[in-house]
Every structure is written in structure tokens, then in C-alpha cells.
Amino acid sequence: MTGYHLELSPSVWLDLSLLTMMVLVAIAMLRSRHLFAVVMLSGIYSLLSAAFFVSLDAVDVAFTEAAVGAGVSTVLMLAGMLLTARREKPITPGRAPVALAVVIAAGAALIYATIDMPAFGDGAAPANAHVGQAYVEQTPNDIAVPNIVTAVLASYRGFDTLGEVMVIFTAGVAVMLLLGAGSVRGGREVSDVDADKNEAA
């Protein structure tokens, strides 16, 4: 740490408000069993994330999150709902001590890892003093791209971006294979839980 002190400025309160809303939306997604509501809440979560990235001056990441997270992903999930039921099957509440222990251990490890992290905006942080400075100084000579952000995403981090695209493509193909293809609902009869109860009555 290099003497950087965080001030509770309006932007900090805005960040805290956005993070609080993201947590509330995530809890609502966990508690909802209606798939359409979950999809809509997922889009809201992505929009809140995009606003949070804008607050952090990461406009390029915010644009990607808004376009992919709130736009394309929401459309794909709504299309995926055509292949399955509208509501999640009811589950029997139970306790999972092993899963709870794993979550607590992972959360504690992540919090412990943040202790040595530099403060947000610290100009002396390694990312700003070494890698970031190298990008600013070498981009005009290494890559004939005037925008540094574009140069980083498309060239310096080109393989990372390619890997992200492959992950999204693989996930989409896997979902289609799991749900089935060839008809509107994958050639299988799919009904909602409420419809099943009405037929049984």
C-alpha cells in the first residue's frame, strides 16, 4: 500500500448502491422458480454490472457486458425457454453441509487474497506502474491501432478474447445438445409443473 486513502465520495456511494442492488437481484434470482423471471432478473443484473463498470471508467467492458450479458444472453435464454418448461421443478429443501463448507472456505480465501491487493485507483499499483504503462508507451510502435483499449483486447489479449469466444460458443452448443434439436421442444413432451398438477386433479 502506498498511502492511498479511499474517500467516501459520491462515486463510492454510487458503487456501493450498485453492488447492493446486484446482491439483491442475485438473491431474487436464487429464490425464484419462474424461469422467465429469472431470465429478466439476469438481464437486470447485467445492466447493473454495466453501470458499475461505467462508474469504474471501464466503458469498453461495460459496453461488452450490456451487449452480451443483457442483450445477446437474454435473447438466447428466452429462446432456450421454448425448449423446456416455464417453471423449475420443485425441489425438497435440505441441508448440504459439504457444499456450505466449500462456499465458506472459498469465500474466506477470496477475502484473504484481497488483503494484499492495492487500493482501487492507486497509481503505484503494479498493474498501473508496469503493464499499463508499457501498453501506453509501446502500443503506437507495436500495433498500428490508435485506440489502446482496442489494441489490448484484439492484440495483446487476443488469445484471451479468442478463448472467451470459444467458451461462449461451446456453452451454446452444449445447451442445444442437452435440450435437443430438430423441433420446437427438442422432440420431447415438456410440460410445466402446474399443468401436471391440473391434469392429475
PDB file of N, CA and C in Angstrom, residues 11 16 24 35 46-48 59 66 70-71 90 106 110 119-120 127 145 158 166 179 194:
ATOM      1  N   SER A  11     -19.172   9.036  -5.824  1.00  0.00           N
ATOM      2  CA  SER A  11     -18.967   7.896  -6.710  1.00  0.00           C
ATOM      3  C   SER A  11     -18.829   6.596  -5.922  1.00  0.00           C
ATOM      4  N   LEU A  16     -21.333   1.495  -4.140  1.00  0.00           N
ATOM      5  CA  LEU A  16     -21.926   0.663  -3.098  1.00  0.00           C
ATOM      6  C   LEU A  16     -23.416   0.406  -3.362  1.00  0.00           C
ATOM      7  N   LEU A  24     -29.040  -7.921  -4.200  1.00  0.00           N
ATOM      8  CA  LEU A  24     -30.476  -8.154  -4.038  1.00  0.00           C
ATOM      9  C   LEU A  24     -31.064  -8.875  -5.248  1.00  0.00           C
ATOM     10  N   LEU A  35     -38.885 -19.406 -14.571  1.00  0.00           N
ATOM     11  CA  LEU A  35     -37.729 -19.231 -15.439  1.00  0.00           C
ATOM     12  C   LEU A  35     -37.747 -17.889 -16.157  1.00  0.00           C
ATOM     13  N   SER A  46     -27.104  -7.862 -15.402  1.00  0.00           N
ATOM     14  CA  SER A  46     -26.073  -7.472 -16.365  1.00  0.00           C
ATOM     15  C   SER A  46     -26.071  -5.967 -16.577  1.00  0.00           C
ATOM     16  N   LEU A  47     -27.244  -5.356 -16.618  1.00  0.00           N
ATOM     17  CA  LEU A  47     -27.300  -3.907 -16.776  1.00  0.00           C
ATOM     18  C   LEU A  47     -26.685  -3.194 -15.569  1.00  0.00           C
ATOM     19  N   LEU A  48     -26.972  -3.706 -14.365  1.00  0.00           N
ATOM     20  CA  LEU A  48     -26.351  -3.128 -13.168  1.00  0.00           C
ATOM     21  C   LEU A  48     -24.835  -3.300 -13.214  1.00  0.00           C
ATOM     22  N   VAL A  59     -15.392   1.665 -19.668  1.00  0.00           N
ATOM     23  CA  VAL A  59     -16.525   1.789 -20.583  1.00  0.00           C
ATOM     24  C   VAL A  59     -16.544   0.642 -21.591  1.00  0.00           C
ATOM     25  N   ALA A  66     -23.161  -4.999 -21.422  1.00  0.00           N
ATOM     26  CA  ALA A  66     -24.519  -4.617 -21.819  1.00  0.00           C
ATOM     27  C   ALA A  66     -24.934  -5.343 -23.095  1.00  0.00           C
ATOM     28  N   ALA A  70     -26.679  -8.464 -21.132  1.00  0.00           N
ATOM     29  CA  ALA A  70     -28.086  -8.052 -21.100  1.00  0.00           C
ATOM     30  C   ALA A  70     -28.779  -8.227 -22.427  1.00  0.00           C
ATOM     31  N   GLY A  71     -28.038  -8.250 -23.525  1.00  0.00           N
ATOM     32  CA  GLY A  71     -28.672  -8.345 -24.833  1.00  0.00           C
ATOM     33  C   GLY A  71     -28.700  -9.750 -25.388  1.00  0.00           C
ATOM     34  N   PRO A  90     -40.098 -28.466  -8.637  1.00  0.00           N
ATOM     35  CA  PRO A  90     -39.957 -28.250  -7.189  1.00  0.00           C
ATOM     36  C   PRO A  90     -38.887 -29.153  -6.594  1.00  0.00           C
ATOM     37  N   ALA A 106     -14.098 -21.093   0.203  1.00  0.00           N
ATOM     38  CA  ALA A 106     -13.744 -20.314  -0.992  1.00  0.00           C
ATOM     39  C   ALA A 106     -13.921 -18.819  -0.740  1.00  0.00           C
ATOM     40  N   LEU A 110     -10.967 -15.944  -0.848  1.00  0.00           N
ATOM     41  CA  LEU A 110     -11.038 -14.759  -1.700  1.00  0.00           C
ATOM     42  C   LEU A 110     -10.871 -13.483  -0.885  1.00  0.00           C
ATOM     43  N   ALA A 119      -5.049  -0.548  -3.485  1.00  0.00           N
ATOM     44  CA  ALA A 119      -6.339   0.138  -3.473  1.00  0.00           C
ATOM     45  C   ALA A 119      -6.753   0.499  -4.892  1.00  0.00           C
ATOM     46  N   PHE A 120      -8.076   0.577  -5.093  1.00  0.00           N
ATOM     47  CA  PHE A 120      -8.575   0.928  -6.410  1.00  0.00           C
ATOM     48  C   PHE A 120      -8.127   2.337  -6.791  1.00  0.00           C
ATOM     49  N   ALA A 127      -0.156  -3.034 -11.719  1.00  0.00           N
ATOM     50  CA  ALA A 127      -0.878  -3.022 -12.998  1.00  0.00           C
ATOM     51  C   ALA A 127      -0.792  -1.667 -13.677  1.00  0.00           C
ATOM     52  N   VAL A 145      -2.765   0.532 -34.247  1.00  0.00           N
ATOM     53  CA  VAL A 145      -4.140   0.797 -33.841  1.00  0.00           C
ATOM     54  C   VAL A 145      -4.115   2.016 -32.925  1.00  0.00           C
ATOM     55  N   GLY A 158      -5.299 -11.026 -27.391  1.00  0.00           N
ATOM     56  CA  GLY A 158      -6.058 -11.649 -28.471  1.00  0.00           C
ATOM     57  C   GLY A 158      -6.428 -13.090 -28.171  1.00  0.00           C
ATOM     58  N   MET A 166     -14.653 -18.872 -27.599  1.00  0.00           N
ATOM     59  CA  MET A 166     -14.790 -20.327 -27.668  1.00  0.00           C
ATOM     60  C   MET A 166     -15.633 -20.856 -26.516  1.00  0.00           C
ATOM     61  N   LEU A 179     -30.672 -29.983 -24.544  1.00  0.00           N
ATOM     62  CA  LEU A 179     -32.109 -29.792 -24.686  1.00  0.00           C
ATOM     63  C   LEU A 179     -32.675 -30.520 -25.883  1.00  0.00           C
ATOM     64  N   ASP A 194     -47.351 -26.862 -12.994  1.00  0.00           N
ATOM     65  CA  ASP A 194     -48.755 -26.533 -12.738  1.00  0.00           C
ATOM     66  C   ASP A 194     -49.678 -27.320 -13.652  1.00  0.00           C
TER      67      ASP A 194
END
